Amino acid sequence: MKIEIKERVLHFKQPAGTSRGVYTERKIWLVYTDEGGVGECAPLPNLSCDDIANYGEVLRRFCDEVERTGEIPYEDLRDYPSMLFGLETAMTRFDNAFSRGEVGIPINGLVWMGSFDEMQQRIEQKLLQGYRCIKLKIGAIDFDAEIELLRMIRKRFGPREVELRVDANGAFPFEEALYKLELLSQYALHSIEQPIKAGQWGNMAELCRDAPLRIALDEELIGINDPDQKRQMLNIIRPSYIILKPSLHGGMTGVREWVEIARDMDIGTWITSALESNVGLNAIAQLCCDVYGDHITFPQGLGTGQLFTDNIPMPLEIRDNSLWTSKRS
């Protein structure tokens, strides 16, 4: 087997704002096998545990090892989840109802951070498109303005009509978090992702215990790659949900491991993309179907395929608020 690596820069149609900053472009590494496979290695700057200066060199070494052995060195790649995900994608052939174009996967409509007017416009667009699960990135503008956006939605749509999820990306100081979660809970939210910064296990456990709102972990999982440490962290914090991104949380293998551990502890899970191109998005969607089966009803976070001006063509389309492969549509 031979593997070729190509670097590529993708450009966002509009700036993608989070509480950690604004993305205008996205650097990825595509790995191609001589057997026709392609995978995407896409670490997120200042977030991924394998966001390293010599990323391309390390990836090349792992590709050389795969060329020699014909196998992915899973244990060696535990601390390099985006590389593992790319190699898994290039070497995995899914055959399930999603890959055959027989079922779609329900997705949430994602509203990025921006000014009040920008977010209001984006919310209106998602509602007009018929989304019945909307996820809002919060924590960048004035908190009262974000509350007003939620109030605006709830005046028009009750929780049975539109499910609301919010993602704080760790923006709240712990001293203010419980108060803010109490205010947010007035708007019948499904859950909030990562209200405080990762690494504060005791504080996060306290919020999960006391807050009148279900908490989901996201950034908290980054860098937790050992199975025993995964169990320890979840046992201490006891969140309602964990949100799994293969390129951040251990590749496909790590996601399956997280799901199994969470199920043992009665913790819910869902899978999302992490600003990958259509190559990564397609693989994540196929993984979703493989993990959760053919009849997924819980919206997944797979609505990022329309973010880039120069995305990589793949047989994907959004129909009726679900992501479909268009091979046999």
mmCIF file of C-alpha atoms in Angstrom:
data_model
loop_
_atom_site.group_PDB
_atom_site.id
_atom_site.type_symbol
_atom_site.label_atom_id
_atom_site.label_comp_id
_atom_site.label_asym_id
_atom_site.label_seq_id
_atom_site.Cartn_x
_atom_site.Cartn_y
_atom_site.Cartn_z
ATOM 1 C CA MET A 1 0.000 0.000 0.000
ATOM 2 C CA LYS A 2 1.144 3.512 -0.816
ATOM 3 C CA ILE A 3 -0.215 6.666 0.839
ATOM 4 C CA GLU A 4 0.027 10.178 -0.566
ATOM 5 C CA ILE A 5 -0.545 13.298 1.548
ATOM 6 C CA LYS A 6 -1.839 16.573 0.142
ATOM 7 C CA GLU A 7 -2.251 19.783 2.151
ATOM 8 C CA ARG A 8 -5.224 21.968 1.372
ATOM 9 C CA VAL A 9 -6.708 25.216 2.722
ATOM 10 C CA LEU A 10 -10.496 25.613 2.733
ATOM 11 C CA HIS A 11 -12.170 29.029 2.943
ATOM 12 C CA PHE A 12 -15.323 29.765 4.928
ATOM 13 C CA LYS A 13 -18.255 31.389 3.146
ATOM 14 C CA GLN A 14 -18.637 33.602 6.200
ATOM 15 C CA PRO A 15 -16.498 33.842 9.348
ATOM 16 C CA ALA A 16 -17.247 31.023 11.800
ATOM 17 C CA GLY A 17 -17.277 32.546 15.267
ATOM 18 C CA THR A 18 -16.767 30.668 18.520
ATOM 19 C CA SER A 19 -15.867 31.870 22.000
ATOM 20 C CA ARG A 20 -12.251 30.928 21.159
ATOM 21 C CA GLY A 21 -12.086 33.158 18.101
ATOM 22 C CA VAL A 22 -13.196 33.418 14.497
ATOM 23 C CA TYR A 23 -12.212 31.051 11.704
ATOM 24 C CA THR A 24 -11.930 32.361 8.139
ATOM 25 C CA GLU A 25 -9.989 29.431 6.679
ATOM 26 C CA ARG A 26 -9.274 25.819 7.527
ATOM 27 C CA LYS A 27 -6.094 23.844 6.855
ATOM 28 C CA ILE A 28 -6.480 20.116 6.299
ATOM 29 C CA TRP A 29 -4.327 17.202 5.182
ATOM 30 C CA LEU A 30 -5.889 14.671 2.802
ATOM 31 C CA VAL A 31 -4.455 11.140 2.728
ATOM 32 C CA TYR A 32 -4.924 9.062 -0.419
ATOM 33 C CA THR A 33 -4.239 5.334 -0.682
ATOM 34 C CA ASP A 34 -3.363 3.604 -3.930
ATOM 35 C CA GLU A 35 -6.438 1.436 -3.305
ATOM 36 C CA GLY A 36 -8.768 4.389 -3.872
ATOM 37 C CA GLY A 37 -9.302 5.469 -0.266
ATOM 38 C CA VAL A 38 -9.257 9.073 0.884
ATOM 39 C CA GLY A 39 -9.298 10.424 4.425
ATOM 40 C CA GLU A 40 -9.140 13.832 6.074
ATOM 41 C CA CYS A 41 -6.786 14.827 8.877
ATOM 42 C CA ALA A 42 -7.975 18.158 10.229
ATOM 43 C CA PRO A 43 -6.767 19.351 13.660
ATOM 44 C CA LEU A 44 -8.416 22.475 15.040
ATOM 45 C CA PRO A 45 -5.903 25.216 15.944
ATOM 46 C CA ASN A 46 -5.472 25.785 19.682
ATOM 47 C CA LEU A 47 -7.990 23.046 20.461
ATOM 48 C CA SER A 48 -6.978 19.614 19.149
ATOM 49 C CA CYS A 49 -4.581 17.651 21.336
ATOM 50 C CA ASP A 50 -2.590 16.898 18.153
ATOM 51 C CA ASP A 51 -2.389 20.508 16.955
ATOM 52 C CA ILE A 52 1.415 20.406 16.673
ATOM 53 C CA ALA A 53 3.913 22.471 14.694
ATOM 54 C CA ASN A 54 5.341 19.489 12.775
ATOM 55 C CA TYR A 55 1.941 17.927 12.040
ATOM 56 C CA GLY A 56 2.762 17.031 8.437
ATOM 57 C CA GLU A 57 6.023 15.299 9.401
ATOM 58 C CA VAL A 58 4.401 13.210 12.131
ATOM 59 C CA LEU A 59 1.532 12.272 9.829
ATOM 60 C CA ARG A 60 4.042 11.168 7.183
ATOM 61 C CA ARG A 61 5.784 8.887 9.708
ATOM 62 C CA PHE A 62 2.506 7.211 10.619
ATOM 63 C CA CYS A 63 1.633 6.821 6.946
ATOM 64 C CA ASP A 64 5.031 5.215 6.349
ATOM 65 C CA GLU A 65 4.291 2.723 9.124
ATOM 66 C CA VAL A 66 0.926 1.879 7.591
ATOM 67 C CA GLU A 67 2.646 1.382 4.228
ATOM 68 C CA ARG A 68 5.116 -1.054 5.817
ATOM 69 C CA THR A 69 2.639 -3.063 7.866
ATOM 70 C CA GLY A 70 -0.667 -2.615 6.081
ATOM 71 C CA GLU A 71 -2.272 -1.865 9.454
ATOM 72 C CA ILE A 72 -3.142 1.260 11.448
ATOM 73 C CA PRO A 73 -1.100 1.536 14.692
ATOM 74 C CA TYR A 74 -4.125 2.353 16.863
ATOM 75 C CA GLU A 75 -2.364 2.491 20.229
ATOM 76 C CA ASP A 76 0.407 4.732 18.890
ATOM 77 C CA LEU A 77 -2.232 7.037 17.403
ATOM 78 C CA ARG A 78 -4.359 7.463 20.544
ATOM 79 C CA ASP A 79 -2.801 10.878 21.162
ATOM 80 C CA TYR A 80 -3.202 11.900 17.503
ATOM 81 C CA PRO A 81 -6.968 11.595 16.980
ATOM 82 C CA SER A 82 -7.249 13.685 13.805
ATOM 83 C CA MET A 83 -4.522 11.606 12.140
ATOM 84 C CA LEU A 84 -6.175 8.392 13.283
ATOM 85 C CA PHE A 85 -9.525 9.536 11.933
ATOM 86 C CA GLY A 86 -8.027 10.375 8.541
ATOM 87 C CA LEU A 87 -6.278 7.032 8.206
ATOM 88 C CA GLU A 88 -9.360 5.137 9.400
ATOM 89 C CA THR A 89 -11.479 6.976 6.837
ATOM 90 C CA ALA A 90 -9.058 6.171 4.019
ATOM 91 C CA MET A 91 -8.991 2.480 4.950
ATOM 92 C CA THR A 92 -12.621 1.841 5.954
ATOM 93 C CA ARG A 93 -15.441 0.822 3.634
ATOM 94 C CA PHE A 94 -18.856 1.208 5.246
ATOM 95 C CA ASP A 95 -21.867 -0.683 3.970
ATOM 96 C CA ASN A 96 -24.930 0.522 5.842
ATOM 97 C CA ALA A 97 -28.302 2.104 5.153
ATOM 98 C CA PHE A 98 -26.827 5.619 5.062
ATOM 99 C CA SER A 99 -23.965 4.773 2.705
ATOM 100 C CA ARG A 100 -26.446 3.036 0.396
ATOM 101 C CA GLY A 101 -28.680 6.120 0.323
ATOM 102 C CA GLU A 102 -31.593 4.327 2.000
ATOM 103 C CA VAL A 103 -31.927 6.520 5.112
ATOM 104 C CA GLY A 104 -31.052 10.046 6.143
ATOM 105 C CA ILE A 105 -29.649 11.211 9.470
ATOM 106 C CA PRO A 106 -31.569 14.009 11.242
ATOM 107 C CA ILE A 107 -29.377 17.029 11.963
ATOM 108 C CA ASN A 108 -29.593 20.237 13.964
ATOM 109 C CA GLY A 109 -29.469 23.662 12.344
ATOM 110 C CA LEU A 110 -26.307 25.401 13.547
ATOM 111 C CA VAL A 111 -26.319 29.150 14.311
ATOM 112 C CA TRP A 112 -22.810 30.575 14.610
ATOM 113 C CA MET A 113 -21.807 33.398 16.905
ATOM 114 C CA GLY A 114 -22.030 36.924 15.578
ATOM 115 C CA SER A 115 -23.629 40.230 16.401
ATOM 116 C CA PHE A 116 -27.208 40.237 17.663
ATOM 117 C CA ASP A 117 -28.538 41.164 14.212
ATOM 118 C CA GLU A 118 -26.410 38.522 12.485
ATOM 119 C CA MET A 119 -27.522 35.776 14.851
ATOM 120 C CA GLN A 120 -31.151 36.848 14.604
ATOM 121 C CA GLN A 121 -30.935 36.674 10.819
ATOM 122 C CA ARG A 122 -29.308 33.229 10.959
ATOM 123 C CA ILE A 123 -31.969 31.956 13.361
ATOM 124 C CA GLU A 124 -34.708 33.206 11.076
ATOM 125 C CA GLN A 125 -33.063 31.446 8.149
ATOM 126 C CA LYS A 126 -32.894 28.129 9.990
ATOM 127 C CA LEU A 127 -36.531 28.404 11.094
ATOM 128 C CA LEU A 128 -37.622 29.225 7.540
ATOM 129 C CA GLN A 129 -35.698 26.197 6.320
ATOM 130 C CA GLY A 130 -37.856 24.111 8.628
ATOM 131 C CA TYR A 131 -35.287 23.026 11.191
ATOM 132 C CA ARG A 132 -36.898 21.743 14.359
ATOM 133 C CA CYS A 133 -33.669 21.375 16.301
ATOM 134 C CA ILE A 134 -31.497 24.488 16.458
ATOM 135 C CA LYS A 135 -28.111 24.804 18.114
ATOM 136 C CA LEU A 136 -26.844 28.274 19.046
ATOM 137 C CA LYS A 137 -23.239 29.130 19.751
ATOM 138 C CA ILE A 138 -23.269 31.497 22.734
ATOM 139 C CA GLY A 139 -20.706 33.257 24.883
ATOM 140 C CA ALA A 140 -19.347 35.843 22.444
ATOM 141 C CA ILE A 141 -21.872 38.680 22.629
ATOM 142 C CA ASP A 142 -23.621 40.218 25.619
ATOM 143 C CA PHE A 143 -25.349 37.488 27.643
ATOM 144 C CA ASP A 144 -28.552 39.536 27.925
ATOM 145 C CA ALA A 145 -28.641 39.773 24.127
ATOM 146 C CA GLU A 146 -28.267 36.004 23.857
ATOM 147 C CA ILE A 147 -31.120 35.555 26.321
ATOM 148 C CA GLU A 148 -33.194 37.866 24.139
ATOM 149 C CA LEU A 149 -32.517 35.659 21.105
ATOM 150 C CA LEU A 150 -33.773 32.624 23.019
ATOM 151 C CA ARG A 151 -36.800 34.566 24.237
ATOM 152 C CA MET A 152 -37.551 35.551 20.651
ATOM 153 C CA ILE A 153 -37.608 31.913 19.535
ATOM 154 C CA ARG A 154 -39.685 30.725 22.463
ATOM 155 C CA LYS A 155 -42.310 33.411 21.843
ATOM 156 C CA ARG A 156 -42.956 31.788 18.478
ATOM 157 C CA PHE A 157 -42.174 28.122 19.046
ATOM 158 C CA GLY A 158 -42.662 25.940 22.100
ATOM 159 C CA PRO A 159 -40.249 23.136 23.035
ATOM 160 C CA ARG A 160 -42.390 20.548 21.244
ATOM 161 C CA GLU A 161 -42.095 22.530 18.031
ATOM 162 C CA VAL A 162 -38.429 23.545 18.167
ATOM 163 C CA GLU A 163 -35.727 21.911 20.270
ATOM 164 C CA LEU A 164 -33.039 24.351 21.385
ATOM 165 C CA ARG A 165 -29.474 23.432 22.220
ATOM 166 C CA VAL A 166 -26.779 25.941 23.166
ATOM 167 C CA ASP A 167 -23.005 25.628 23.167
ATOM 168 C CA ALA A 168 -20.964 27.920 25.394
ATOM 169 C CA ASN A 169 -17.552 26.490 24.405
ATOM 170 C CA GLY A 170 -16.388 27.044 27.992
ATOM 171 C CA ALA A 171 -17.196 30.763 27.988
ATOM 172 C CA PHE A 172 -18.744 31.119 31.474
ATOM 173 C CA PRO A 173 -16.612 31.775 34.568
ATOM 174 C CA PHE A 174 -17.461 29.111 37.135
ATOM 175 C CA GLU A 175 -18.537 31.769 39.659
ATOM 176 C CA GLU A 176 -21.250 32.975 37.232
ATOM 177 C CA ALA A 177 -22.133 29.675 35.592
ATOM 178 C CA LEU A 178 -24.911 28.419 37.876
ATOM 179 C CA TYR A 179 -26.732 31.748 37.768
ATOM 180 C CA LYS A 180 -26.497 31.859 33.980
ATOM 181 C CA LEU A 181 -27.683 28.257 33.665
ATOM 182 C CA GLU A 182 -30.686 29.089 35.856
ATOM 183 C CA LEU A 183 -31.572 31.962 33.509
ATOM 184 C CA LEU A 184 -31.105 29.787 30.431
ATOM 185 C CA SER A 185 -33.289 27.038 31.883
ATOM 186 C CA GLN A 186 -36.331 29.344 31.633
ATOM 187 C CA TYR A 187 -36.363 28.768 27.871
ATOM 188 C CA ALA A 188 -36.854 25.008 27.927
ATOM 189 C CA LEU A 189 -33.476 24.184 26.441
ATOM 190 C CA HIS A 190 -32.576 20.620 25.612
ATOM 191 C CA SER A 191 -29.027 21.034 26.939
ATOM 192 C CA ILE A 192 -25.952 23.242 27.121
ATOM 193 C CA GLU A 193 -22.527 22.155 25.918
ATOM 194 C CA GLN A 194 -19.424 22.873 27.951
ATOM 195 C CA PRO A 195 -20.575 25.848 30.094
ATOM 196 C CA ILE A 196 -17.140 26.279 31.714
ATOM 197 C CA LYS A 197 -13.616 25.620 30.491
ATOM 198 C CA ALA A 198 -12.391 22.051 30.399
ATOM 199 C CA GLY A 199 -10.190 20.620 33.129
ATOM 200 C CA GLN A 200 -12.293 21.736 36.119
ATOM 201 C CA TRP A 201 -13.703 18.308 36.923
ATOM 202 C CA GLY A 202 -14.864 19.197 40.420
ATOM 203 C CA ASN A 203 -16.570 22.404 39.324
ATOM 204 C CA MET A 204 -18.175 20.741 36.329
ATOM 205 C CA ALA A 205 -19.429 17.914 38.539
ATOM 206 C CA GLU A 206 -21.011 20.502 40.837
ATOM 207 C CA LEU A 207 -22.783 22.158 37.908
ATOM 208 C CA CYS A 208 -24.025 18.822 36.582
ATOM 209 C CA ARG A 209 -25.425 18.066 40.026
ATOM 210 C CA ASP A 210 -27.001 21.451 40.801
ATOM 211 C CA ALA A 211 -27.944 23.094 37.506
ATOM 212 C CA PRO A 212 -31.609 22.976 36.358
ATOM 213 C CA LEU A 213 -30.354 22.249 32.841
ATOM 214 C CA ARG A 214 -28.793 19.160 31.289
ATOM 215 C CA ILE A 215 -25.090 19.555 30.599
ATOM 216 C CA ALA A 216 -23.170 17.978 27.733
ATOM 217 C CA LEU A 217 -19.395 17.655 27.625
ATOM 218 C CA ASP A 218 -17.403 18.435 24.488
ATOM 219 C CA GLU A 219 -13.987 20.067 24.958
ATOM 220 C CA GLU A 220 -13.771 18.197 28.274
ATOM 221 C CA LEU A 221 -13.114 14.992 26.323
ATOM 222 C CA ILE A 222 -10.140 16.323 24.339
ATOM 223 C CA GLY A 223 -6.895 14.640 25.327
ATOM 224 C CA ILE A 224 -8.651 12.016 27.454
ATOM 225 C CA ASN A 225 -7.524 9.054 25.369
ATOM 226 C CA ASP A 226 -6.965 6.248 27.880
ATOM 227 C CA PRO A 227 -10.079 4.080 28.557
ATOM 228 C CA ASP A 228 -9.542 4.094 32.324
ATOM 229 C CA GLN A 229 -9.199 7.869 32.375
ATOM 230 C CA LYS A 230 -12.380 8.183 30.301
ATOM 231 C CA ARG A 231 -14.299 6.172 32.883
ATOM 232 C CA GLN A 232 -12.749 8.121 35.745
ATOM 233 C CA MET A 233 -13.664 11.494 34.248
ATOM 234 C CA LEU A 234 -17.253 10.505 33.447
ATOM 235 C CA ASN A 235 -17.674 8.910 36.852
ATOM 236 C CA ILE A 236 -16.570 12.117 38.586
ATOM 237 C CA ILE A 237 -18.501 14.613 36.452
ATOM 238 C CA ARG A 238 -21.603 12.551 35.604
ATOM 239 C CA PRO A 239 -22.872 14.674 32.692
ATOM 240 C CA SER A 240 -26.189 14.065 30.980
ATOM 241 C CA TYR A 241 -24.504 13.773 27.586
ATOM 242 C CA ILE A 242 -21.159 13.655 25.851
ATOM 243 C CA ILE A 243 -20.736 14.986 22.305
ATOM 244 C CA LEU A 244 -18.327 13.070 20.138
ATOM 245 C CA LYS A 245 -16.179 14.410 17.313
ATOM 246 C CA PRO A 246 -13.947 11.752 15.740
ATOM 247 C CA SER A 247 -11.157 14.140 14.775
ATOM 248 C CA LEU A 248 -10.986 15.447 18.362
ATOM 249 C CA HIS A 249 -12.024 12.478 20.457
ATOM 250 C CA GLY A 250 -10.072 9.483 19.265
ATOM 251 C CA GLY A 251 -11.044 8.826 15.685
ATOM 252 C CA MET A 252 -13.698 6.263 14.837
ATOM 253 C CA THR A 253 -12.195 3.796 17.296
ATOM 254 C CA GLY A 254 -12.204 6.340 20.120
ATOM 255 C CA VAL A 255 -15.805 7.363 19.426
ATOM 256 C CA ARG A 256 -16.960 3.728 19.648
ATOM 257 C CA GLU A 257 -15.041 3.398 22.914
ATOM 258 C CA TRP A 258 -16.622 6.572 24.352
ATOM 259 C CA VAL A 259 -20.121 5.401 23.331
ATOM 260 C CA GLU A 260 -19.646 2.016 24.998
ATOM 261 C CA ILE A 261 -18.364 3.541 28.237
ATOM 262 C CA ALA A 262 -21.145 6.163 28.289
ATOM 263 C CA ARG A 263 -23.832 3.512 27.738
ATOM 264 C CA ASP A 264 -22.498 1.562 30.707
ATOM 265 C CA MET A 265 -22.952 4.715 32.822
ATOM 266 C CA ASP A 266 -26.363 5.699 31.398
ATOM 267 C CA ILE A 267 -24.928 8.834 29.760
ATOM 268 C CA GLY A 268 -26.364 9.918 26.425
ATOM 269 C CA THR A 269 -24.230 10.569 23.353
ATOM 270 C CA TRP A 270 -24.440 12.113 19.928
ATOM 271 C CA ILE A 271 -21.892 12.629 17.174
ATOM 272 C CA THR A 272 -20.941 15.849 15.406
ATOM 273 C CA SER A 273 -18.493 17.060 12.814
ATOM 274 C CA ALA A 274 -15.745 19.522 13.688
ATOM 275 C CA LEU A 275 -15.450 21.813 10.661
ATOM 276 C CA GLU A 276 -14.204 19.060 8.362
ATOM 277 C CA SER A 277 -14.619 19.134 4.618
ATOM 278 C CA ASN A 278 -17.168 16.854 2.966
ATOM 279 C CA VAL A 279 -14.612 14.036 3.074
ATOM 280 C CA GLY A 280 -14.636 13.977 6.870
ATOM 281 C CA LEU A 281 -18.348 14.777 7.100
ATOM 282 C CA ASN A 282 -19.237 11.835 4.874
ATOM 283 C CA ALA A 283 -17.172 9.475 7.017
ATOM 284 C CA ILE A 284 -18.696 10.801 10.255
ATOM 285 C CA ALA A 285 -22.222 10.358 8.909
ATOM 286 C CA GLN A 286 -21.484 6.772 7.916
ATOM 287 C CA LEU A 287 -19.998 6.181 11.359
ATOM 288 C CA CYS A 288 -23.201 7.571 12.950
ATOM 289 C CA CYS A 289 -25.310 5.025 11.117
ATOM 290 C CA ASP A 290 -22.885 2.257 12.028
ATOM 291 C CA VAL A 291 -22.922 3.191 15.743
ATOM 292 C CA TYR A 292 -26.611 4.052 16.216
ATOM 293 C CA GLY A 293 -28.298 1.919 13.566
ATOM 294 C CA ASP A 294 -30.611 2.613 10.647
ATOM 295 C CA HIS A 295 -33.339 4.502 12.499
ATOM 296 C CA ILE A 296 -31.677 7.528 14.112
ATOM 297 C CA THR A 297 -34.259 9.968 15.500
ATOM 298 C CA PHE A 298 -31.985 12.107 17.709
ATOM 299 C CA PRO A 299 -30.548 15.023 15.669
ATOM 300 C CA GLN A 300 -26.810 14.776 15.138
ATOM 301 C CA GLY A 301 -24.420 17.672 14.517
ATOM 302 C CA LEU A 302 -23.717 17.072 10.835
ATOM 303 C CA GLY A 303 -24.835 20.346 9.258
ATOM 304 C CA THR A 304 -21.394 21.790 8.481
ATOM 305 C CA GLY A 305 -21.091 20.622 4.870
ATOM 306 C CA GLN A 306 -22.093 23.991 3.416
ATOM 307 C CA LEU A 307 -19.538 26.110 5.264
ATOM 308 C CA PHE A 308 -16.810 26.382 2.623
ATOM 309 C CA THR A 309 -16.576 28.112 -0.749
ATOM 310 C CA ASP A 310 -14.185 25.445 -2.017
ATOM 311 C CA ASN A 311 -15.444 22.271 -0.352
ATOM 312 C CA ILE A 312 -14.560 18.870 -1.765
ATOM 313 C CA PRO A 313 -17.438 17.346 -3.777
ATOM 314 C CA MET A 314 -19.023 14.316 -2.135
ATOM 315 C CA PRO A 315 -22.429 12.667 -2.660
ATOM 316 C CA LEU A 316 -24.074 14.463 0.265
ATOM 317 C CA GLU A 317 -27.220 16.576 0.435
ATOM 318 C CA ILE A 318 -29.582 17.948 3.061
ATOM 319 C CA ARG A 319 -33.228 16.974 2.613
ATOM 320 C CA ASP A 320 -36.003 17.530 5.140
ATOM 321 C CA ASN A 321 -33.508 18.518 7.868
ATOM 322 C CA SER A 322 -31.618 15.270 7.388
ATOM 323 C CA LEU A 323 -28.276 14.490 5.790
ATOM 324 C CA TRP A 324 -28.457 11.970 2.968
ATOM 325 C CA THR A 325 -25.989 10.323 0.654
ATOM 326 C CA SER A 326 -27.252 10.981 -2.829
ATOM 327 C CA LYS A 327 -25.849 7.836 -4.434
ATOM 328 C CA ARG A 328 -29.253 6.208 -4.721
ATOM 329 C CA SER A 329 -31.591 9.000 -3.746
#
